[in-house]
Amino acid sequence: MPRLVSLHLALAATALLLTACGMEDAGARNTGADAAASQDGGMRTDDPGKDGVRITSLTLPTAAPSPTRSYSVSADRLTTGSASGISATYEVTNDSTESLTYSVVFTFKSGNGGAVTNRTETVRDVGPGKTVRGTVRAGELPPTAPRVTQVGVLEVTKVPASEAPAAPGMCPASGIRVSADEGDAAMGLRVVGLHLDNCGTRAYSVEGYPLLELLDDDLEPVDGVEILDGSGEITTGAGPDEQPRPVTLEPGESATAGLVWRNTTEFGTPVNVPYARVRAKEGAAPVTVTPHFDLGTTGKLGVGPWEKAERQ
């Protein structure tokens, strides 16, 4: 009798194990339907995208599909101190009628949705109606980094391809390169530097202030913001306003000009301006930069004059 009971228990345990295995396989199949392997070996995603940019697959070392989200993949903790091996493929689709250059911030996230690392990719000259594909890599991660399981599109900016800042190391046909730095912020005061580099073969002269046109998300002009010569009406912390003077840049020389504003919010609707179309001087080719002016309700932006920068 005890042998019979033992036999029944063994058979029951076997059946239970087989049932559990079958349930696990079904779960894996369901996950695979949502995040199937793509041609590049990553996991396809159903990411809806943002502003024409979407993730198409996520690749993790020793990755296995996660049943929680169809565009999440779990993996063992990664070896750090070198490239992590984490990457995502993406596609950029231009639905407008002109060629655009995109700057996209991708965020690699942990299982709880926290950002592990952000990476920015520039996708140039996407023609109207065209789709361009690429790969973004997470790169090296610190030893304390949590496990990456997700990736998303955090921010997209796009400018007319003909007005995009030149790629690093490249010189436009004009011989003049215009760009904006990431700026600085303290106690509600914002400062962004404009940079004018003579990368050509002939001298280039400017005098006075860079010319700015503020643009909204649709690259349309923004009304209601006063562009001031100098920063004295905004802050005295930057010192007295310098008077504009002629600046001649020999090949290899640069000039800078400061953009200054406050994000103070009082009565009214706060104004946020993502883009500025910049001309070094009257008649110069325009370059559209993305300083992301959070002007609050101040309605003012101060612009400093061009000043020759010291050689690095």
mmCIF file of C-alpha atoms in Angstrom:
data_model
loop_
_atom_site.group_PDB
_atom_site.id
_atom_site.type_symbol
_atom_site.label_atom_id
_atom_site.label_comp_id
_atom_site.label_asym_id
_atom_site.label_seq_id
_atom_site.Cartn_x
_atom_site.Cartn_y
_atom_site.Cartn_z
ATOM 1 C CA MET A 1 0.000 0.000 0.000
ATOM 2 C CA PRO A 2 2.750 2.522 0.820
ATOM 3 C CA ARG A 3 4.356 1.747 -2.562
ATOM 4 C CA LEU A 4 1.052 2.500 -4.329
ATOM 5 C CA VAL A 5 0.720 5.837 -2.530
ATOM 6 C CA SER A 6 4.296 6.737 -3.447
ATOM 7 C CA LEU A 7 3.628 5.831 -7.079
ATOM 8 C CA HIS A 8 0.511 8.038 -7.175
ATOM 9 C CA LEU A 9 2.440 10.939 -5.625
ATOM 10 C CA ALA A 10 5.250 10.574 -8.144
ATOM 11 C CA LEU A 11 2.801 10.536 -11.063
ATOM 12 C CA ALA A 12 1.009 13.602 -9.696
ATOM 13 C CA ALA A 13 4.282 15.505 -9.293
ATOM 14 C CA THR A 14 5.298 14.617 -12.853
ATOM 15 C CA ALA A 15 1.954 15.815 -14.218
ATOM 16 C CA LEU A 16 2.244 19.061 -12.283
ATOM 17 C CA LEU A 17 5.763 19.652 -13.606
ATOM 18 C CA LEU A 18 4.666 19.004 -17.172
ATOM 19 C CA THR A 19 1.728 21.381 -16.769
ATOM 20 C CA ALA A 20 3.984 24.107 -15.383
ATOM 21 C CA CYS A 21 6.411 23.672 -18.271
ATOM 22 C CA GLY A 22 3.545 23.937 -20.735
ATOM 23 C CA MET A 23 2.375 27.172 -19.100
ATOM 24 C CA GLU A 24 5.872 28.625 -19.228
ATOM 25 C CA ASP A 25 6.232 27.746 -22.914
ATOM 26 C CA ALA A 26 2.870 29.368 -23.656
ATOM 27 C CA GLY A 27 3.968 32.520 -21.871
ATOM 28 C CA ALA A 28 7.187 32.591 -23.868
ATOM 29 C CA ARG A 29 5.232 32.159 -27.085
ATOM 30 C CA ASN A 30 2.870 35.005 -26.167
ATOM 31 C CA THR A 31 5.809 37.273 -25.396
ATOM 32 C CA GLY A 32 7.419 36.306 -28.667
ATOM 33 C CA ALA A 33 4.291 37.376 -30.524
ATOM 34 C CA ASP A 34 4.609 40.839 -29.020
ATOM 35 C CA ALA A 35 8.391 41.165 -29.294
ATOM 36 C CA ALA A 36 9.567 38.790 -31.993
ATOM 37 C CA ALA A 37 13.183 38.574 -33.124
ATOM 38 C CA SER A 38 14.013 41.047 -35.860
ATOM 39 C CA GLN A 39 16.376 40.496 -38.756
ATOM 40 C CA ASP A 40 19.261 42.137 -36.882
ATOM 41 C CA GLY A 41 18.929 39.753 -33.950
ATOM 42 C CA GLY A 42 17.221 42.230 -31.607
ATOM 43 C CA MET A 43 13.687 42.104 -30.258
ATOM 44 C CA ARG A 44 11.067 43.873 -32.360
ATOM 45 C CA THR A 45 8.988 46.410 -30.499
ATOM 46 C CA ASP A 46 5.565 47.984 -30.764
ATOM 47 C CA ASP A 47 6.877 51.414 -29.753
ATOM 48 C CA PRO A 48 4.406 54.014 -31.100
ATOM 49 C CA GLY A 49 7.214 56.525 -31.541
ATOM 50 C CA LYS A 50 7.401 60.278 -31.181
ATOM 51 C CA ASP A 51 7.485 63.025 -33.811
ATOM 52 C CA GLY A 52 8.301 60.568 -36.591
ATOM 53 C CA VAL A 53 10.922 58.599 -34.639
ATOM 54 C CA ARG A 54 10.298 55.127 -33.253
ATOM 55 C CA ILE A 55 12.293 52.226 -31.814
ATOM 56 C CA THR A 56 12.150 49.086 -33.957
ATOM 57 C CA SER A 57 14.242 46.676 -31.866
ATOM 58 C CA LEU A 58 16.248 46.406 -28.668
ATOM 59 C CA THR A 59 19.341 44.209 -28.348
ATOM 60 C CA LEU A 60 20.749 43.154 -24.962
ATOM 61 C CA PRO A 61 23.534 40.657 -24.188
ATOM 62 C CA THR A 62 22.044 37.280 -23.172
ATOM 63 C CA ALA A 63 18.628 38.871 -23.434
ATOM 64 C CA ALA A 64 15.308 37.136 -22.952
ATOM 65 C CA PRO A 65 11.853 38.614 -23.656
ATOM 66 C CA SER A 66 10.023 40.165 -20.729
ATOM 67 C CA PRO A 67 6.335 39.292 -20.368
ATOM 68 C CA THR A 68 5.522 42.647 -18.820
ATOM 69 C CA ARG A 69 5.917 44.974 -21.829
ATOM 70 C CA SER A 70 6.271 44.030 -25.456
ATOM 71 C CA TYR A 71 9.120 46.463 -26.012
ATOM 72 C CA SER A 72 11.031 45.507 -22.846
ATOM 73 C CA VAL A 73 13.753 42.888 -22.696
ATOM 74 C CA SER A 74 15.346 41.588 -19.502
ATOM 75 C CA ALA A 75 18.983 40.564 -19.182
ATOM 76 C CA ASP A 76 21.578 39.542 -16.635
ATOM 77 C CA ARG A 77 23.577 42.341 -15.023
ATOM 78 C CA LEU A 78 26.082 43.507 -17.596
ATOM 79 C CA THR A 79 29.839 43.550 -17.406
ATOM 80 C CA THR A 80 30.914 47.165 -17.050
ATOM 81 C CA GLY A 81 34.157 48.959 -17.805
ATOM 82 C CA SER A 82 33.713 48.484 -21.560
ATOM 83 C CA ALA A 83 30.980 48.900 -24.150
ATOM 84 C CA SER A 84 27.830 47.389 -22.684
ATOM 85 C CA GLY A 85 26.681 45.718 -25.892
ATOM 86 C CA ILE A 86 23.224 47.298 -25.481
ATOM 87 C CA SER A 87 21.808 48.866 -28.631
ATOM 88 C CA ALA A 88 18.521 49.766 -30.262
ATOM 89 C CA THR A 89 17.546 50.167 -33.882
ATOM 90 C CA TYR A 90 15.262 52.997 -34.870
ATOM 91 C CA GLU A 91 13.664 54.606 -37.869
ATOM 92 C CA VAL A 92 12.993 58.256 -38.674
ATOM 93 C CA THR A 93 10.116 59.094 -41.025
ATOM 94 C CA ASN A 94 9.767 62.579 -42.474
ATOM 95 C CA ASP A 95 6.118 63.364 -43.216
ATOM 96 C CA SER A 96 6.794 66.995 -44.137
ATOM 97 C CA THR A 97 7.368 68.527 -47.561
ATOM 98 C CA GLU A 98 11.021 69.522 -47.018
ATOM 99 C CA SER A 99 14.229 67.771 -46.050
ATOM 100 C CA LEU A 100 14.854 67.804 -42.302
ATOM 101 C CA THR A 101 17.738 67.089 -39.945
ATOM 102 C CA TYR A 102 16.716 65.400 -36.692
ATOM 103 C CA SER A 103 18.349 65.426 -33.260
ATOM 104 C CA VAL A 104 16.959 62.581 -31.163
ATOM 105 C CA VAL A 105 17.548 61.843 -27.477
ATOM 106 C CA PHE A 106 17.113 58.135 -26.699
ATOM 107 C CA THR A 107 16.785 56.964 -23.102
ATOM 108 C CA PHE A 108 17.796 53.471 -21.956
ATOM 109 C CA LYS A 109 15.782 52.577 -18.860
ATOM 110 C CA SER A 110 15.653 50.009 -16.083
ATOM 111 C CA GLY A 111 12.672 47.820 -15.231
ATOM 112 C CA ASN A 112 11.119 50.491 -12.998
ATOM 113 C CA GLY A 113 11.267 53.082 -15.788
ATOM 114 C CA GLY A 114 14.229 55.038 -14.396
ATOM 115 C CA ALA A 115 16.761 56.374 -16.874
ATOM 116 C CA VAL A 116 20.075 54.501 -16.906
ATOM 117 C CA THR A 117 21.696 56.530 -19.694
ATOM 118 C CA ASN A 118 20.668 58.908 -22.488
ATOM 119 C CA ARG A 119 22.208 59.054 -25.951
ATOM 120 C CA THR A 120 21.729 61.675 -28.672
ATOM 121 C CA GLU A 121 21.783 60.827 -32.367
ATOM 122 C CA THR A 122 21.743 63.305 -35.261
ATOM 123 C CA VAL A 123 20.044 62.061 -38.421
ATOM 124 C CA ARG A 124 20.784 64.392 -41.309
ATOM 125 C CA ASP A 125 19.041 65.182 -44.576
ATOM 126 C CA VAL A 126 15.917 63.023 -44.308
ATOM 127 C CA GLY A 127 14.016 63.771 -47.489
ATOM 128 C CA PRO A 128 10.266 64.429 -47.597
ATOM 129 C CA GLY A 129 8.328 61.178 -47.368
ATOM 130 C CA LYS A 130 11.521 59.217 -46.678
ATOM 131 C CA THR A 131 12.395 56.849 -43.833
ATOM 132 C CA VAL A 132 15.963 56.508 -42.536
ATOM 133 C CA ARG A 133 17.076 53.719 -40.201
ATOM 134 C CA GLY A 134 19.923 53.657 -37.727
ATOM 135 C CA THR A 135 21.336 52.169 -34.529
ATOM 136 C CA VAL A 136 21.960 53.874 -31.183
ATOM 137 C CA ARG A 137 24.295 52.256 -28.629
ATOM 138 C CA ALA A 138 24.169 52.680 -24.875
ATOM 139 C CA GLY A 139 27.962 52.592 -24.678
ATOM 140 C CA GLU A 140 29.843 52.077 -21.431
ATOM 141 C CA LEU A 141 27.808 51.941 -18.216
ATOM 142 C CA PRO A 142 29.093 52.561 -14.673
ATOM 143 C CA PRO A 143 29.528 49.552 -12.351
ATOM 144 C CA THR A 144 26.522 50.642 -10.279
ATOM 145 C CA ALA A 145 24.191 50.896 -13.265
ATOM 146 C CA PRO A 146 20.917 48.966 -12.886
ATOM 147 C CA ARG A 147 19.897 46.410 -15.476
ATOM 148 C CA VAL A 148 18.623 47.939 -18.719
ATOM 149 C CA THR A 149 15.329 46.478 -19.916
ATOM 150 C CA GLN A 150 13.725 49.249 -21.997
ATOM 151 C CA VAL A 151 14.495 52.036 -24.416
ATOM 152 C CA GLY A 152 12.413 54.990 -25.524
ATOM 153 C CA VAL A 153 12.445 58.234 -27.505
ATOM 154 C CA LEU A 154 12.820 61.060 -24.997
ATOM 155 C CA GLU A 155 13.061 64.153 -27.199
ATOM 156 C CA VAL A 156 12.991 65.004 -30.894
ATOM 157 C CA THR A 157 14.016 68.271 -32.502
ATOM 158 C CA LYS A 158 14.066 68.805 -36.240
ATOM 159 C CA VAL A 159 15.196 71.683 -38.408
ATOM 160 C CA PRO A 160 15.307 72.303 -42.162
ATOM 161 C CA ALA A 161 18.299 70.377 -43.470
ATOM 162 C CA SER A 162 19.586 73.481 -45.269
ATOM 163 C CA GLU A 163 19.654 75.374 -41.925
ATOM 164 C CA ALA A 164 21.061 72.650 -39.664
ATOM 165 C CA PRO A 165 24.324 73.381 -37.826
ATOM 166 C CA ALA A 166 27.276 71.774 -39.575
ATOM 167 C CA ALA A 167 28.356 68.333 -38.429
ATOM 168 C CA PRO A 168 31.431 68.240 -36.155
ATOM 169 C CA GLY A 169 34.576 68.588 -38.211
ATOM 170 C CA MET A 170 32.674 69.765 -41.281
ATOM 171 C CA CYS A 171 32.794 73.252 -42.790
ATOM 172 C CA PRO A 172 29.841 74.711 -44.733
ATOM 173 C CA ALA A 173 30.371 76.120 -48.209
ATOM 174 C CA SER A 174 30.184 79.611 -46.692
ATOM 175 C CA GLY A 175 33.292 78.889 -44.603
ATOM 176 C CA ILE A 176 31.404 80.024 -41.489
ATOM 177 C CA ARG A 177 30.062 77.644 -38.853
ATOM 178 C CA VAL A 178 27.348 78.805 -36.401
ATOM 179 C CA SER A 179 26.329 76.733 -33.368
ATOM 180 C CA ALA A 180 24.912 77.026 -29.841
ATOM 181 C CA ASP A 181 26.283 75.434 -26.692
ATOM 182 C CA GLU A 182 24.265 73.683 -23.978
ATOM 183 C CA GLY A 183 24.266 76.796 -21.810
ATOM 184 C CA ASP A 184 24.186 77.311 -18.077
ATOM 185 C CA ALA A 185 21.438 77.965 -15.530
ATOM 186 C CA ALA A 186 21.496 79.376 -12.008
ATOM 187 C CA MET A 187 18.684 80.785 -9.844
ATOM 188 C CA GLY A 188 16.339 81.051 -12.805
ATOM 189 C CA LEU A 189 18.891 82.854 -14.992
ATOM 190 C CA ARG A 190 19.698 81.180 -18.301
ATOM 191 C CA VAL A 191 22.752 81.820 -20.473
ATOM 192 C CA VAL A 192 23.464 80.153 -23.826
ATOM 193 C CA GLY A 193 26.462 80.934 -25.984
ATOM 194 C CA LEU A 194 26.363 81.346 -29.746
ATOM 195 C CA HIS A 195 29.598 80.423 -31.513
ATOM 196 C CA LEU A 196 30.811 81.720 -34.858
ATOM 197 C CA ASP A 197 33.802 79.848 -36.303
ATOM 198 C CA ASN A 198 35.721 80.808 -39.410
ATOM 199 C CA CYS A 199 36.517 77.378 -40.830
ATOM 200 C CA GLY A 200 37.098 78.748 -44.327
ATOM 201 C CA THR A 201 40.135 80.147 -46.093
ATOM 202 C CA ARG A 202 39.361 83.894 -46.061
ATOM 203 C CA ALA A 203 38.813 86.498 -43.361
ATOM 204 C CA TYR A 204 35.231 87.098 -42.216
ATOM 205 C CA SER A 205 33.966 90.276 -40.536
ATOM 206 C CA VAL A 206 30.923 90.927 -38.341
ATOM 207 C CA GLU A 207 29.817 93.929 -36.341
ATOM 208 C CA GLY A 208 27.064 94.250 -33.792
ATOM 209 C CA TYR A 209 24.624 91.576 -32.708
ATOM 210 C CA PRO A 210 23.646 88.251 -34.222
ATOM 211 C CA LEU A 211 20.209 88.408 -35.807
ATOM 212 C CA LEU A 212 17.604 86.090 -34.228
ATOM 213 C CA GLU A 213 14.158 84.883 -35.224
ATOM 214 C CA LEU A 214 12.367 82.777 -32.598
ATOM 215 C CA LEU A 215 10.454 79.721 -33.864
ATOM 216 C CA ASP A 216 7.865 77.398 -32.329
ATOM 217 C CA ASP A 217 7.573 73.592 -32.577
ATOM 218 C CA ASP A 218 6.258 73.933 -36.135
ATOM 219 C CA LEU A 219 9.159 76.242 -37.057
ATOM 220 C CA GLU A 220 6.763 79.180 -37.293
ATOM 221 C CA PRO A 221 7.704 82.647 -35.942
ATOM 222 C CA VAL A 222 6.894 83.332 -32.286
ATOM 223 C CA ASP A 223 5.272 86.659 -31.451
ATOM 224 C CA GLY A 224 5.245 88.545 -28.165
ATOM 225 C CA VAL A 225 8.921 88.183 -27.189
ATOM 226 C CA GLU A 226 11.112 91.282 -27.171
ATOM 227 C CA ILE A 227 14.672 90.676 -28.349
ATOM 228 C CA LEU A 228 16.964 93.121 -26.579
ATOM 229 C CA ASP A 229 20.426 94.395 -27.457
ATOM 230 C CA GLY A 230 22.479 93.362 -24.422
ATOM 231 C CA SER A 231 21.471 91.784 -21.117
ATOM 232 C CA GLY A 232 21.254 94.824 -18.840
ATOM 233 C CA GLU A 233 17.457 94.713 -18.647
ATOM 234 C CA ILE A 234 17.568 91.074 -17.587
ATOM 235 C CA THR A 235 20.501 90.876 -15.161
ATOM 236 C CA THR A 236 23.452 92.887 -13.925
ATOM 237 C CA GLY A 237 25.252 89.701 -12.920
ATOM 238 C CA ALA A 238 26.844 89.343 -16.342
ATOM 239 C CA GLY A 239 28.581 92.724 -15.958
ATOM 240 C CA PRO A 240 28.004 95.871 -18.032
ATOM 241 C CA ASP A 241 26.915 95.458 -21.621
ATOM 242 C CA GLU A 242 29.814 95.666 -24.021
ATOM 243 C CA GLN A 243 29.391 98.030 -26.925
ATOM 244 C CA PRO A 244 29.401 96.309 -30.314
ATOM 245 C CA ARG A 245 32.580 96.716 -32.302
ATOM 246 C CA PRO A 246 33.896 95.376 -35.604
ATOM 247 C CA VAL A 247 35.263 91.832 -35.354
ATOM 248 C CA THR A 248 37.386 90.297 -38.096
ATOM 249 C CA LEU A 249 37.982 86.574 -37.923
ATOM 250 C CA GLU A 250 40.946 85.113 -39.721
ATOM 251 C CA PRO A 251 40.729 81.439 -40.729
ATOM 252 C CA GLY A 252 40.688 79.341 -37.565
ATOM 253 C CA GLU A 253 39.419 82.194 -35.345
ATOM 254 C CA SER A 254 36.066 82.346 -33.553
ATOM 255 C CA ALA A 255 33.632 84.795 -31.996
ATOM 256 C CA THR A 256 30.951 84.338 -29.336
ATOM 257 C CA ALA A 257 27.723 86.078 -28.332
ATOM 258 C CA GLY A 258 25.588 85.415 -25.266
ATOM 259 C CA LEU A 259 21.836 84.812 -25.077
ATOM 260 C CA VAL A 260 20.419 85.669 -21.650
ATOM 261 C CA TRP A 261 16.927 85.253 -20.183
ATOM 262 C CA ARG A 262 14.991 84.410 -17.044
ATOM 263 C CA ASN A 263 12.340 81.743 -16.624
ATOM 264 C CA THR A 264 10.346 83.783 -14.107
ATOM 265 C CA THR A 265 6.625 82.994 -14.136
ATOM 266 C CA GLU A 266 4.092 85.484 -12.797
ATOM 267 C CA PHE A 267 0.782 86.445 -14.378
ATOM 268 C CA GLY A 268 0.069 85.151 -17.836
ATOM 269 C CA THR A 269 0.951 82.085 -19.884
ATOM 270 C CA PRO A 270 4.579 80.864 -19.822
ATOM 271 C CA VAL A 271 6.313 80.938 -23.184
ATOM 272 C CA ASN A 272 8.636 78.150 -24.318
ATOM 273 C CA VAL A 273 10.531 78.602 -27.567
ATOM 274 C CA PRO A 274 12.438 75.551 -28.843
ATOM 275 C CA TYR A 275 14.209 77.063 -31.860
ATOM 276 C CA ALA A 276 16.093 80.161 -32.930
ATOM 277 C CA ARG A 277 17.008 80.975 -36.532
ATOM 278 C CA VAL A 278 20.367 82.770 -36.369
ATOM 279 C CA ARG A 279 22.179 84.918 -38.918
ATOM 280 C CA ALA A 280 25.706 86.030 -38.120
ATOM 281 C CA LYS A 281 24.943 89.334 -39.846
ATOM 282 C CA GLU A 282 22.583 90.816 -42.390
ATOM 283 C CA GLY A 283 22.573 88.717 -45.558
ATOM 284 C CA ALA A 284 24.295 85.712 -43.967
ATOM 285 C CA ALA A 285 22.874 82.221 -44.447
ATOM 286 C CA PRO A 286 20.504 81.238 -41.600
ATOM 287 C CA VAL A 287 21.293 78.456 -39.119
ATOM 288 C CA THR A 288 18.553 77.072 -36.864
ATOM 289 C CA VAL A 289 19.680 76.078 -33.366
ATOM 290 C CA THR A 290 17.732 74.572 -30.457
ATOM 291 C CA PRO A 291 18.458 76.473 -27.216
ATOM 292 C CA HIS A 292 14.980 75.703 -25.768
ATOM 293 C CA PHE A 293 14.149 79.122 -24.321
ATOM 294 C CA ASP A 294 11.933 78.720 -21.236
ATOM 295 C CA LEU A 295 11.065 82.403 -21.042
ATOM 296 C CA GLY A 296 8.357 82.107 -18.392
ATOM 297 C CA THR A 297 6.168 85.213 -18.551
ATOM 298 C CA THR A 298 9.080 87.656 -18.898
ATOM 299 C CA GLY A 299 8.676 88.155 -22.648
ATOM 300 C CA LYS A 300 12.327 89.204 -23.005
ATOM 301 C CA LEU A 301 15.503 87.738 -24.451
ATOM 302 C CA GLY A 302 18.841 89.551 -24.256
ATOM 303 C CA VAL A 303 21.425 89.152 -27.019
ATOM 304 C CA GLY A 304 25.051 90.175 -26.581
ATOM 305 C CA PRO A 305 27.292 91.485 -29.378
ATOM 306 C CA TRP A 306 29.834 89.359 -31.192
ATOM 307 C CA GLU A 307 33.207 89.294 -29.424
ATOM 308 C CA LYS A 308 36.378 87.622 -30.633
ATOM 309 C CA ALA A 309 37.142 84.474 -28.650
ATOM 310 C CA GLU A 310 40.586 83.599 -27.423
ATOM 311 C CA ARG A 311 42.346 80.874 -29.349
ATOM 312 C CA GLN A 312 42.222 77.508 -27.595
#
